[in-house]
Tab-separated table of C-alpha atoms in Angstrom:
chain	number	residue	atom	x	y	z
Q	1	MET	CA	-4.934	-2.078	-30.364
Q	2	ALA	CA	-1.923	-1.546	-32.629
Q	3	LYS	CA	-0.234	-4.664	-33.894
Q	4	HIS	CA	3.382	-5.502	-33.312
Q	5	ASP	CA	5.672	-5.055	-36.302
Q	6	PRO	CA	8.495	-7.609	-35.870
Q	7	ASN	CA	10.760	-5.601	-38.187
Q	8	GLU	CA	10.429	-2.340	-36.310
Q	9	LEU	CA	13.136	-1.423	-33.803
Q	10	PRO	CA	12.526	0.717	-30.732
Q	11	PRO	CA	12.768	4.477	-31.332
Q	12	PRO	CA	15.320	6.612	-29.491
Q	13	TYR	CA	14.720	8.215	-26.144
Q	14	TYR	CA	16.547	10.877	-24.214
Q	15	SER	CA	17.580	10.957	-20.588
Q	16	VAL	CA	18.897	13.365	-18.013
Q	17	GLU	CA	22.558	13.533	-17.237
Q	18	VAL	CA	23.389	12.748	-13.633
Q	19	HIS	CA	26.627	12.654	-11.721
Q	20	THR	CA	29.192	10.168	-12.974
Q	21	LEU	CA	28.711	6.636	-11.728
Q	22	PRO	CA	31.227	3.792	-11.520
Q	23	PRO	CA	31.088	1.647	-14.678
Q	24	LEU	CA	28.627	-1.212	-14.561
Q	25	GLN	CA	28.451	-4.342	-16.624
Q	26	SER	CA	25.614	-4.321	-19.067
Q	27	TYR	CA	22.904	-6.892	-18.584
Q	28	GLU	CA	24.046	-8.932	-21.566
Q	29	GLU	CA	27.680	-8.834	-20.404
Q	30	ALA	CA	26.666	-10.106	-16.990
Q	31	VAL	CA	24.591	-12.935	-18.435
Q	32	TYR	CA	26.621	-13.979	-21.470
Q	33	GLY	CA	30.074	-12.529	-20.868
Q	34	ALA	CA	31.991	-10.324	-23.278
Q	35	GLY	CA	32.053	-12.784	-26.173
Q	36	PRO	CA	29.536	-13.370	-28.957
Q	37	ARG	CA	25.944	-13.372	-27.773
Q	38	PRO	CA	22.871	-15.140	-29.059
Q	39	THR	CA	20.554	-13.012	-31.135
Q	40	PRO	CA	17.431	-12.176	-29.163
Q	41	PRO	CA	13.946	-11.972	-30.603
Q	42	ASN	CA	12.421	-8.664	-31.601
Q	43	GLN	CA	12.241	-6.216	-28.743
Q	44	LEU	CA	9.421	-4.577	-26.914
Q	45	TYR	CA	9.278	-0.812	-26.935
Q	46	TYR	CA	10.883	-0.310	-23.542
Q	47	ILE	CA	13.265	-3.237	-23.583
Q	48	PRO	CA	16.884	-2.487	-24.540
Q	49	GLN	CA	18.286	-4.882	-27.101
Q	50	HIS	CA	20.607	-7.931	-26.848
Q	51	PRO	CA	18.894	-9.401	-24.811
Q	52	PRO	CA	15.874	-7.809	-23.110
Q	53	PRO	CA	16.395	-7.029	-19.422
Q	54	VAL	CA	13.498	-5.859	-17.314
Q	55	ALA	CA	13.280	-2.109	-17.851
Q	56	ALA	CA	14.265	0.502	-15.236
Q	57	GLN	CA	12.972	3.897	-14.129
Q	58	HIS	CA	14.297	6.517	-16.449
Q	59	ILE	CA	14.035	10.286	-16.061
Q	60	CYS	CA	13.747	12.188	-19.326
Q	61	GLN	CA	14.489	15.700	-20.503
Q	62	PRO	CA	12.505	17.219	-23.392
Q	63	SER	CA	12.986	15.046	-26.422
Q	64	ILE	CA	12.765	15.635	-30.145
Q	65	SER	CA	9.259	14.687	-31.255
Q	66	LEU	CA	9.134	11.915	-33.794
Q	67	PRO	CA	7.324	12.615	-37.059
Q	68	ASP	CA	3.741	11.410	-37.241
Q	69	ASN	CA	4.637	8.612	-39.616
Q	70	LYS	CA	6.889	7.130	-36.944
Q	71	ARG	CA	3.885	6.697	-34.684
Q	72	LYS	CA	2.278	4.356	-37.169
Q	73	HIS	CA	5.063	1.807	-36.911
Q	74	LYS	CA	5.632	1.353	-33.225
Q	75	CYS	CA	7.165	-1.884	-32.084
Q	76	CYS	CA	4.219	-2.362	-29.791
Q	77	GLN	CA	1.416	-0.274	-28.426
Q	78	HIS	CA	2.124	-0.778	-24.744
Q	79	SER	CA	5.275	-1.673	-22.928
Q	80	ALA	CA	5.978	-2.673	-19.362
Q	81	LYS	CA	7.890	-0.317	-17.137
Q	82	CYS	CA	9.947	-2.910	-15.331
Q	83	PHE	CA	13.671	-3.343	-14.951
Q	84	GLY	CA	16.475	-5.593	-13.889
Q	85	GLY	CA	19.701	-4.970	-12.090
Q	86	SER	CA	23.259	-4.696	-13.335
Q	87	GLY	CA	24.263	-8.219	-12.353
Q	88	GLY	CA	22.284	-10.835	-14.282
Q	89	THR	CA	21.757	-14.570	-14.112
Q	90	VAL	CA	19.968	-16.907	-16.451
Q	91	LEU	CA	17.066	-16.814	-14.015
Q	92	LEU	CA	16.856	-13.028	-14.291
Q	93	LEU	CA	17.065	-13.289	-18.068
Q	94	LEU	CA	14.123	-15.678	-18.046
Q	95	LEU	CA	12.209	-13.295	-15.818
Q	96	ALA	CA	12.960	-10.458	-18.200
Q	97	ILE	CA	11.746	-12.491	-21.160
Q	98	ALA	CA	8.650	-13.562	-19.246
Q	99	ILE	CA	7.715	-9.963	-18.520
Q	100	TRP	CA	8.740	-9.000	-22.049
Q	101	LEU	CA	6.411	-11.584	-23.578
Q	102	GLY	CA	3.716	-11.538	-20.951
Q	103	VAL	CA	3.152	-7.833	-20.510
Q	104	HIS	CA	1.911	-5.351	-23.089
Q	105	TYR	CA	3.033	-7.020	-26.332
Q	106	GLY	CA	0.034	-6.002	-28.362
Q	107	THR	CA	-2.610	-8.263	-29.820
Q	108	ARG	CA	-0.459	-10.711	-31.725
Q	109	LEU	CA	1.418	-12.382	-28.877
Q	110	ALA	CA	-0.565	-11.056	-25.965
Q	111	THR	CA	-3.511	-13.304	-26.687
Q	112	THR	CA	-1.327	-16.378	-26.360
Q	113	THR	CA	0.395	-14.995	-23.305
Q	114	ALA	CA	-2.913	-14.131	-21.734
Q	115	THR	CA	-3.980	-17.726	-22.145
Q	116	LEU	CA	-0.847	-18.810	-20.314
Q	117	ASP	CA	-1.319	-16.185	-17.652
Q	118	HIS	CA	-4.977	-16.877	-17.064
Q	119	HIS	CA	-4.721	-20.661	-17.090
Q	120	ASP	CA	-1.378	-21.387	-15.492
Q	121	SER	CA	-2.069	-23.856	-12.724
Q	122	GLU	CA	-1.515	-22.462	-9.277
Q	123	ASP	CA	-0.935	-25.907	-7.854
Q	124	GLU	CA	2.321	-26.594	-9.688
Q	125	GLY	CA	4.479	-26.392	-6.594
Q	126	HIS	CA	3.409	-22.917	-5.571
Q	127	PRO	CA	1.406	-23.077	-2.366
Q	128	GLU	CA	-1.517	-20.774	-1.742
Q	129	LYS	CA	0.297	-19.287	1.232
Q	130	GLN	CA	2.759	-17.663	-1.155
Q	131	LEU	CA	0.667	-16.601	-4.153
Q	132	SER	CA	-2.884	-15.371	-4.253
Q	133	VAL	CA	-4.448	-17.016	-7.295
Q	134	PRO	CA	-7.685	-15.800	-8.869
Q	135	ALA	CA	-10.096	-15.921	-5.978
Q	136	HIS	CA	-13.330	-17.739	-6.743
Q	137	ASP	CA	-14.815	-17.733	-3.287
Q	138	THR	CA	-17.378	-20.298	-2.243
Q	139	CYS	CA	-20.522	-18.700	-0.855
Q	140	SER	CA	-23.833	-20.089	0.320
Q	141	ASN	CA	-27.055	-19.342	-1.523
Q	142	SER	CA	-28.198	-17.236	1.415
Q	143	THR	CA	-25.136	-14.971	1.416
Q	144	VAL	CA	-25.804	-11.381	2.460
Q	145	GLN	CA	-23.076	-8.806	1.961
Q	146	CYS	CA	-21.985	-6.593	4.842
Q	147	ASP	CA	-24.194	-8.194	7.496
Q	148	ALA	CA	-21.110	-8.909	9.678
Q	149	LEU	CA	-21.616	-12.658	9.210
Q	150	ARG	CA	-19.081	-14.592	7.185
Q	151	ASP	CA	-21.103	-16.478	4.595
Q	152	CYS	CA	-18.277	-17.081	2.110
Q	153	GLN	CA	-15.349	-19.394	2.706
Q	154	LEU	CA	-12.783	-16.636	2.147
Q	155	GLY	CA	-14.894	-13.941	3.760
Q	156	THR	CA	-15.202	-11.833	0.631
Q	157	ASP	CA	-18.818	-11.013	1.468
Q	158	GLU	CA	-17.557	-8.872	4.379
Q	159	SER	CA	-14.351	-7.477	2.884
Q	160	SER	CA	-15.631	-4.392	1.030
Q	161	CYS	CA	-17.857	-2.734	3.600
Q	162	VAL	CA	-15.689	0.186	4.764
Q	163	ARG	CA	-14.217	3.153	2.915
Q	164	PHE	CA	-12.871	6.637	3.622
Q	165	GLY	CA	-14.007	9.947	2.174
Q	166	ALA	CA	-12.493	13.406	2.334
Q	167	ASP	CA	-10.757	14.288	5.609
Q	168	GLY	CA	-10.851	10.632	6.630
Q	169	ALA	CA	-14.662	10.505	6.812
Q	170	LEU	CA	-15.533	6.928	7.770
Q	171	GLN	CA	-18.259	5.365	5.641
Q	172	VAL	CA	-19.729	1.909	6.227
Q	173	ARG	CA	-22.074	-0.206	4.137
Q	174	THR	CA	-24.528	-2.443	5.953
Q	175	SER	CA	-27.027	-5.058	4.859
Q	176	GLN	CA	-29.796	-2.853	6.259
Q	177	ASP	CA	-29.348	-0.175	3.633
Q	178	GLY	CA	-26.730	-1.236	1.080
Q	179	ARG	CA	-25.301	2.259	0.738
Q	180	PHE	CA	-22.104	3.660	2.195
Q	181	LEU	CA	-23.176	5.955	5.036
Q	182	PRO	CA	-21.278	8.067	7.584
Q	183	VAL	CA	-20.924	6.788	11.150
Q	184	CYS	CA	-22.313	9.062	13.861
Q	185	TYR	CA	-19.654	10.265	16.292
Q	186	GLN	CA	-21.823	9.893	19.404
Q	187	GLY	CA	-20.493	6.955	21.442
Q	188	TRP	CA	-17.396	6.595	19.281
Q	189	ASP	CA	-14.089	6.101	21.116
Q	190	GLN	CA	-10.523	4.876	20.661
Q	191	SER	CA	-11.560	1.254	21.031
Q	192	TYR	CA	-13.919	1.496	18.067
Q	193	ALA	CA	-11.201	3.299	16.106
Q	194	ASN	CA	-8.565	0.641	16.781
Q	195	ARG	CA	-10.903	-2.242	15.982
Q	196	THR	CA	-12.069	-0.671	12.729
Q	197	CYS	CA	-8.510	-0.040	11.553
Q	198	ALA	CA	-7.481	-3.566	12.541
Q	199	GLN	CA	-10.412	-4.854	10.498
Q	200	LEU	CA	-8.885	-3.135	7.452
Q	201	GLY	CA	-5.441	-4.669	7.936
Q	202	PHE	CA	-3.780	-1.896	9.925
Q	203	ARG	CA	-2.196	-2.478	13.314
Q	204	LYS	CA	-4.249	0.210	15.081
Q	205	SER	CA	-5.685	3.671	14.518
Q	206	PHE	CA	-3.600	6.827	14.368
Q	207	ALA	CA	-6.161	9.603	14.875
Q	208	THR	CA	-9.907	10.052	15.063
Q	209	LYS	CA	-12.173	13.076	15.464
Q	210	ALA	CA	-15.641	14.414	14.741
Q	211	VAL	CA	-16.429	16.097	11.423
Q	212	LYS	CA	-19.627	17.690	10.194
Q	213	SER	CA	-21.633	15.771	7.625
Q	214	GLN	CA	-24.173	17.189	5.204
Q	215	GLN	CA	-25.928	13.853	4.836
Q	216	SER	CA	-29.275	13.589	6.572
Q	217	ILE	CA	-28.905	9.866	7.181
Q	218	GLY	CA	-26.182	8.111	9.179
Q	219	LEU	CA	-25.230	5.044	11.183
Q	220	THR	CA	-25.532	5.065	14.966
Q	221	LEU	CA	-23.501	2.747	17.163
Q	222	ASN	CA	-25.358	-0.046	18.922
Q	223	ASN	CA	-24.101	-2.383	21.618
Q	224	ARG	CA	-20.356	-2.953	21.470
Q	225	SER	CA	-19.428	-6.446	20.282
Q	226	SER	CA	-16.691	-8.443	18.587
Q	227	LEU	CA	-18.414	-8.111	15.213
Q	228	PRO	CA	-16.932	-6.033	12.377
Q	229	ILE	CA	-17.995	-2.390	12.335
Q	230	GLN	CA	-20.797	-3.095	9.835
Q	231	GLY	CA	-22.386	-5.275	12.516
Q	232	GLN	CA	-22.182	-2.634	15.236
Q	233	VAL	CA	-24.236	0.117	13.617
Q	234	ASN	CA	-27.859	0.809	12.760
Q	235	VAL	CA	-29.291	3.093	10.108
Q	236	SER	CA	-30.582	6.355	11.575
Q	237	SER	CA	-32.390	9.309	10.057
Q	238	SER	CA	-29.724	11.677	11.369
Q	239	CYS	CA	-26.605	12.038	13.523
Q	240	PRO	CA	-26.677	14.215	16.665
Q	241	ASP	CA	-25.404	17.692	15.725
Q	242	GLN	CA	-24.443	16.189	12.328
Q	243	ASN	CA	-21.193	14.993	13.905
Q	244	THR	CA	-19.711	11.980	12.136
Q	245	VAL	CA	-16.510	9.983	12.496
Q	246	SER	CA	-13.233	10.889	10.826
Q	247	LEU	CA	-10.679	8.112	11.144
Q	248	LYS	CA	-7.039	7.840	10.163
Q	249	CYS	CA	-5.482	4.412	10.507
Q	250	ILE	CA	-1.873	5.428	9.922
Q	251	ASP	CA	0.399	8.471	10.000
Q	252	CYS	CA	1.353	8.772	6.343
Q	253	GLY	CA	2.427	10.956	3.451
Q	254	ARG	CA	5.095	12.904	5.312
Q	255	GLN	CA	8.430	13.811	3.750
Q	256	GLN	CA	11.492	14.362	5.877
Q	257	LEU	CA	13.129	16.355	3.078
Q	258	SER	CA	11.130	18.419	0.616
Q	259	SER	CA	13.513	20.226	-1.755
Q	260	ARG	CA	12.801	19.084	-5.308
Q	261	ILE	CA	13.897	19.901	-8.858
Q	262	ILE	CA	11.165	19.902	-11.488
Q	263	GLY	CA	13.238	18.663	-14.419
Q	264	GLY	CA	14.296	15.387	-12.894
Q	265	SER	CA	17.199	14.674	-10.584
Q	266	VAL	CA	18.771	12.295	-8.109
Q	267	ALA	CA	16.601	12.075	-4.991
Q	268	LYS	CA	17.894	12.490	-1.467
Q	269	LEU	CA	17.275	10.237	1.509
Q	270	GLY	CA	13.902	11.024	3.055
Q	271	GLN	CA	12.387	12.716	-0.001
Q	272	TRP	CA	10.276	9.728	-1.030
Q	273	PRO	CA	10.348	7.503	2.066
Q	274	TRP	CA	7.573	5.205	0.778
Q	275	GLN	CA	9.632	4.200	-2.274
Q	276	LEU	CA	10.734	0.568	-2.027
Q	277	SER	CA	13.102	-1.538	-4.098
Q	278	LEU	CA	11.891	-5.072	-4.883
Q	279	HIS	CA	14.727	-7.513	-5.539
Q	280	PHE	CA	14.550	-10.913	-7.193
Q	281	GLY	CA	17.653	-13.048	-7.626
Q	282	GLY	CA	19.783	-10.345	-6.040
Q	283	SER	CA	18.807	-7.568	-8.449
Q	284	HIS	CA	16.316	-4.721	-8.415
Q	285	ILE	CA	13.340	-5.730	-10.537
Q	286	CYS	CA	10.455	-3.412	-9.657
Q	287	GLY	CA	9.525	-0.555	-7.406
Q	288	GLY	CA	6.945	-0.685	-4.672
Q	289	ILE	CA	5.091	1.634	-2.316
Q	290	LEU	CA	4.821	1.164	1.430
Q	291	VAL	CA	1.236	1.823	2.583
Q	292	SER	CA	1.321	0.217	6.043
Q	293	PRO	CA	3.815	-1.636	8.252
Q	294	ASP	CA	2.712	-4.912	6.662
Q	295	PHE	CA	1.705	-4.174	3.068
Q	296	VAL	CA	3.364	-2.997	-0.137
Q	297	VAL	CA	1.516	-1.898	-3.279
Q	298	THR	CA	3.180	-2.631	-6.618
Q	299	ALA	CA	2.353	-3.637	-10.214
Q	300	ALA	CA	0.791	-6.980	-11.158
Q	301	HIS	CA	2.928	-7.359	-14.270
Q	302	CYS	CA	6.035	-7.696	-12.086
Q	303	PHE	CA	4.779	-11.230	-11.358
Q	304	PRO	CA	3.964	-12.959	-14.678
Q	305	ARG	CA	2.313	-16.294	-13.930
Q	306	SER	CA	3.988	-17.853	-16.955
Q	307	PHE	CA	7.324	-17.581	-15.095
Q	308	HIS	CA	6.782	-19.679	-11.980
Q	309	PRO	CA	9.937	-18.804	-9.971
Q	310	VAL	CA	8.861	-15.168	-9.690
Q	311	LEU	CA	5.666	-16.262	-7.946
Q	312	ASP	CA	7.613	-17.718	-5.029
Q	313	ALA	CA	7.423	-15.133	-2.246
Q	314	SER	CA	10.526	-16.513	-0.535
Q	315	ARG	CA	12.693	-15.449	-3.506
Q	316	TRP	CA	11.908	-11.758	-3.117
Q	317	ARG	CA	13.568	-9.158	-0.914
Q	318	VAL	CA	12.174	-5.699	-0.193
Q	319	TYR	CA	14.425	-2.744	0.657
Q	320	GLY	CA	13.253	0.518	2.204
Q	321	GLY	CA	15.059	3.794	2.811
Q	322	VAL	CA	17.158	3.234	-0.304
Q	323	VAL	CA	18.511	6.012	-2.509
Q	324	SER	CA	21.460	4.005	-3.866
Q	325	GLN	CA	21.605	0.378	-4.921
Q	326	ASP	CA	25.179	0.393	-3.602
Q	327	GLN	CA	23.969	0.952	-0.042
Q	328	LEU	CA	21.253	-1.535	0.798
Q	329	PRO	CA	20.023	-2.021	4.366
Q	330	SER	CA	18.758	-5.304	5.748
Q	331	PRO	CA	15.843	-6.478	3.601
Q	332	TYR	CA	12.268	-7.255	4.517
Q	333	LEU	CA	11.055	-10.733	3.631
Q	334	VAL	CA	7.834	-11.369	1.721
Q	335	GLU	CA	5.201	-13.675	3.162
Q	336	LYS	CA	2.696	-13.573	0.313
Q	337	ILE	CA	2.262	-12.190	-3.192
Q	338	ILE	CA	-1.300	-11.096	-3.947
Q	339	VAL	CA	-1.910	-10.331	-7.626
Q	340	ASN	CA	-5.182	-8.756	-8.708
Q	341	GLU	CA	-7.359	-11.573	-10.032
Q	342	ASN	CA	-8.786	-9.249	-12.684
Q	343	TYR	CA	-5.440	-8.048	-14.017
Q	344	ASN	CA	-5.482	-8.212	-17.809
Q	345	ASN	CA	-2.036	-8.571	-19.315
Q	346	VAL	CA	-3.383	-7.712	-22.765
Q	347	THR	CA	-4.968	-4.357	-21.940
Q	348	ASN	CA	-2.942	-3.699	-18.754
Q	349	ASP	CA	-6.171	-3.091	-16.874
Q	350	GLN	CA	-6.076	-3.394	-13.064
Q	351	ASP	CA	-2.289	-3.690	-13.058
Q	352	ILE	CA	-1.867	-3.878	-9.301
Q	353	ALA	CA	-0.538	-6.306	-6.700
Q	354	ILE	CA	0.093	-6.353	-2.964
Q	355	LEU	CA	2.959	-7.894	-1.041
Q	356	LYS	CA	2.351	-8.954	2.528
Q	357	LEU	CA	5.593	-8.662	4.452
Q	358	ALA	CA	6.736	-11.393	6.811
Q	359	SER	CA	7.285	-8.881	9.621
Q	360	PRO	CA	6.177	-5.274	10.151
Q	361	VAL	CA	8.316	-2.364	9.034
Q	362	ASP	CA	9.692	-0.017	11.675
Q	363	PHE	CA	9.132	3.528	10.446
Q	364	THR	CA	12.091	5.935	10.434
Q	365	ASN	CA	12.836	9.301	8.842
Q	366	ALA	CA	13.826	7.391	5.694
Q	367	VAL	CA	11.005	4.812	5.729
Q	368	GLN	CA	7.431	6.103	5.863
Q	369	PRO	CA	4.149	5.046	4.228
Q	370	ALA	CA	2.314	6.964	1.534
Q	371	CYS	CA	-1.344	7.755	2.149
Q	372	LEU	CA	-4.013	5.839	0.292
Q	373	PRO	CA	-6.411	8.360	-1.253
Q	374	ALA	CA	-10.052	8.894	-0.392
Q	375	PHE	CA	-12.444	6.877	-2.530
Q	376	ASP	CA	-13.618	10.018	-4.342
Q	377	GLN	CA	-10.367	11.954	-4.334
Q	378	THR	CA	-9.472	13.519	-7.657
Q	379	PHE	CA	-6.563	15.572	-8.897
Q	380	PRO	CA	-7.545	17.731	-11.873
Q	381	HIS	CA	-5.823	18.090	-15.210
Q	382	GLY	CA	-2.548	19.957	-14.782
Q	383	THR	CA	-1.936	18.986	-11.151
Q	384	LYS	CA	1.807	18.648	-10.601
Q	385	CYS	CA	2.678	15.281	-9.072
Q	386	TRP	CA	5.865	13.270	-8.676
Q	387	THR	CA	7.131	9.865	-9.673
Q	388	SER	CA	10.342	8.171	-8.590
Q	389	GLY	CA	12.428	5.089	-9.219
Q	390	PHE	CA	15.841	3.746	-10.148
Q	391	GLY	CA	16.675	4.491	-13.759
Q	392	THR	CA	19.069	4.289	-16.645
Q	393	THR	CA	21.047	7.422	-17.404
Q	394	ASP	CA	22.041	6.955	-21.049
Q	395	GLU	CA	19.948	6.762	-24.181
Q	396	GLY	CA	18.981	3.160	-24.868
Q	397	ALA	CA	21.131	1.869	-22.034
Q	398	ALA	CA	20.527	-1.416	-20.271
Q	399	LYS	CA	22.693	-0.264	-17.383
Q	400	PRO	CA	20.615	1.023	-14.481
Q	401	SER	CA	21.375	4.014	-12.342
Q	402	LYS	CA	22.442	3.200	-8.832
Q	403	ASP	CA	20.570	6.261	-7.636
Q	404	LEU	CA	16.915	6.910	-6.899
Q	405	MET	CA	15.622	9.345	-9.509
Q	406	GLU	CA	12.665	11.723	-9.249
Q	407	VAL	CA	10.709	13.781	-11.749
Q	408	ALA	CA	7.651	16.047	-11.676
Q	409	VAL	CA	4.806	15.134	-14.024
Q	410	ASP	CA	1.418	16.710	-14.703
Q	411	ILE	CA	-1.894	14.875	-14.445
Q	412	ILE	CA	-3.485	14.644	-17.906
Q	413	ASP	CA	-7.240	14.454	-18.426
Q	414	VAL	CA	-8.228	10.913	-19.408
Q	415	ARG	CA	-10.273	12.252	-22.323
Q	416	VAL	CA	-7.146	13.835	-23.730
Q	417	CYS	CA	-5.153	10.678	-23.073
Q	418	ASN	CA	-7.748	8.565	-24.892
Q	419	SER	CA	-7.867	10.840	-27.919
Q	420	SER	CA	-6.709	9.601	-31.302
Q	421	LYS	CA	-3.509	11.646	-31.030
Q	422	VAL	CA	-2.463	9.991	-27.784
Q	423	TYR	CA	-3.542	6.457	-26.780
Q	424	SER	CA	-6.733	6.063	-28.839
Q	425	GLY	CA	-8.995	4.680	-26.133
Q	426	SER	CA	-6.474	2.337	-24.481
Q	427	VAL	CA	-6.682	4.087	-21.098
Q	428	SER	CA	-9.372	2.429	-18.980
Q	429	ASN	CA	-11.254	3.829	-15.995
Q	430	ASN	CA	-8.663	2.082	-13.813
Q	431	MET	CA	-5.785	4.066	-15.331
Q	432	LEU	CA	-4.580	7.647	-15.432
Q	433	CYS	CA	-2.002	9.531	-17.462
Q	434	ALA	CA	0.726	11.844	-16.250
Q	435	GLY	CA	3.630	13.519	-17.971
Q	436	ASP	CA	3.979	16.268	-20.548
Q	437	LEU	CA	2.116	16.092	-23.864
Q	438	LYS	CA	4.825	18.250	-25.404
Q	439	GLY	CA	7.385	15.615	-24.537
Q	440	GLY	CA	10.057	15.556	-21.887
Q	441	ARG	CA	9.182	14.809	-18.302
Q	442	ASP	CA	8.165	11.168	-18.038
Q	443	SER	CA	8.640	7.989	-16.012
Q	444	CYS	CA	9.618	5.878	-18.978
Q	445	GLN	CA	11.908	2.848	-18.892
Q	446	GLY	CA	10.443	1.651	-15.755
Q	447	ASP	CA	10.136	1.354	-12.211
Q	448	SER	CA	7.069	-0.711	-12.680
Q	449	GLY	CA	5.202	-0.694	-9.418
Q	450	GLY	CA	6.720	2.621	-8.376
Q	451	PRO	CA	4.711	5.560	-7.009
Q	452	LEU	CA	2.916	8.469	-8.564
Q	453	VAL	CA	2.178	10.743	-5.609
Q	454	CYS	CA	0.350	14.057	-5.387
Q	455	GLN	CA	0.283	16.477	-2.473
Q	456	ALA	CA	-3.220	17.032	-1.108
Q	457	SER	CA	-4.604	20.176	0.508
Q	458	ASP	CA	-3.424	18.947	3.923
Q	459	ASN	CA	0.135	18.798	2.494
Q	460	LEU	CA	0.232	15.018	2.858
Q	461	TRP	CA	1.308	12.910	-0.113
Q	462	GLN	CA	-1.345	10.630	-1.582
Q	463	LEU	CA	-0.630	7.517	-3.620
Q	464	VAL	CA	-2.486	8.391	-6.813
Q	465	GLY	CA	-0.942	5.957	-9.277
Q	466	VAL	CA	1.262	2.899	-9.695
Q	467	THR	CA	3.662	3.003	-12.641
Q	468	SER	CA	2.278	0.639	-15.269
Q	469	TRP	CA	2.946	1.240	-18.970
Q	470	GLY	CA	3.621	3.731	-21.726
Q	471	THR	CA	5.122	4.220	-25.166
Q	472	GLY	CA	8.573	5.638	-25.743
Q	473	CYS	CA	10.362	8.014	-23.436
Q	474	GLY	CA	9.512	11.670	-23.215
Q	475	GLN	CA	7.927	11.710	-26.667
Q	476	SER	CA	5.176	14.161	-27.462
Q	477	ASN	CA	1.670	12.751	-26.974
Q	478	ARG	CA	3.064	9.672	-25.243
Q	479	PRO	CA	2.748	10.253	-21.467
Q	480	GLY	CA	3.211	7.601	-18.814
Q	481	VAL	CA	0.184	5.531	-17.817
Q	482	TYR	CA	-0.424	4.548	-14.201
Q	483	THR	CA	-2.828	2.275	-12.402
Q	484	LYS	CA	-5.434	4.544	-10.801
Q	485	VAL	CA	-5.312	3.736	-7.100
Q	486	SER	CA	-8.634	5.334	-6.151
Q	487	SER	CA	-10.448	3.045	-8.601
Q	488	LEU	CA	-8.932	-0.041	-7.000
Q	489	LEU	CA	-9.248	0.941	-3.337
Q	490	PRO	CA	-11.981	-1.672	-2.707
Q	491	TRP	CA	-9.603	-4.380	-3.921
Q	492	ILE	CA	-6.679	-3.010	-1.877
Q	493	TYR	CA	-8.640	-2.748	1.355
Q	494	SER	CA	-10.353	-6.101	0.872
Q	495	LYS	CA	-7.011	-7.883	0.445
Q	496	MET	CA	-5.487	-6.077	3.403
Q	497	GLN	CA	-8.515	-7.071	5.460
Q	498	LEU	CA	-8.379	-10.721	4.408
Q	499	GLU	CA	-4.623	-10.827	5.124
Q	500	SER	CA	-4.666	-8.664	8.243
Q	501	PRO	CA	-1.832	-9.481	10.684
């Protein structure tokens, strides 16, 4: 990992021009006033100077590529894509600094920060009901996974037994076999569908049907009971007529407005109805993605454990159906913050978190969930996808756009992204890259926790990535890096199941 050079300043970046906005106070003006300001420490790559706010979504036009020798002196290798609002307080400044120090600062400071992050005590006035701390479940010596019997105190032995394949193909793992197998459609009905979806944290099922399976082995339904689905099936050598269950737990991935501009533009209401705005202390801090009436997917680094106030769920507000920060509807309250226990703030691996909302969201034309992908769903190199968020509009600006921005980006093969010319092996199996290797279209300067969505063959939009980190803005060979949702589906579904309403 490249080391941080304290004498190196952030390089320039280039943004799109959007319609004129009313003047906003800069972050430093809001915090310190117009007079002399204290000199901040050296800045992270994405953090505007004097002092560092949390970064915001920023849509870029093709930029001038920096010479190769510039790449050797980057301020830091990785930088968080997170941002703060126009009105600041000391609390927001501290949050900005916490994310600045605690997320993606390279090896020199990240090791210390990681120690803070990994060992901060969860019992310092932050009850378990608000923050999910690293879960070390207590299990008996005779624990058997997926036998429909809760052997562990938190139930983790039964929380990763269901997944979905292509076309919603339901697959269940049982203790009888240990493999994920399709469920035979014979005997299946709406009651089974509703109970299975409720088991996964959804309110009920949306649609179910029979699909043909090429597998010779399947799971037949036995006597109906109150057990989880893994306790209501038996391994069978085949399914009658090869008919197996397809199940959809939620109507998702539908846009109400579909006109889009490739180069980056201001989004319209209904274009990205799953995009959420997460506010802390009255300002937009991160993006989020609605995936069900009760759950929001976002980035783990939006909640640095070294900054305790941000771990208090009651301090957050979630806004949906927002395309302007000047026109906010009534917010949703947060009941619990669930940060991935395996999130590594040094390498950015498994940068994902879930918010459980205090009450379910009512879907409208402007507020709709994105679809979670199938466990094996892939989008090949060159697939055109979209990312969105609230962003700055001027080069190096700390002032955020009031408008929701959108930009098209291309999926980049991970082997290319890990090459020596790009990120030199820093992209893990839980990450993916998207952007333009020639420079230009990018999701730099933020909206940490915002969506990367791709349109599947059924024309529904799948949540493929969560905005995580990157270097620069629109530079050649420096695409955006996203948490790969399909790799972390077991974690997402297990947490939704354990926190099911």
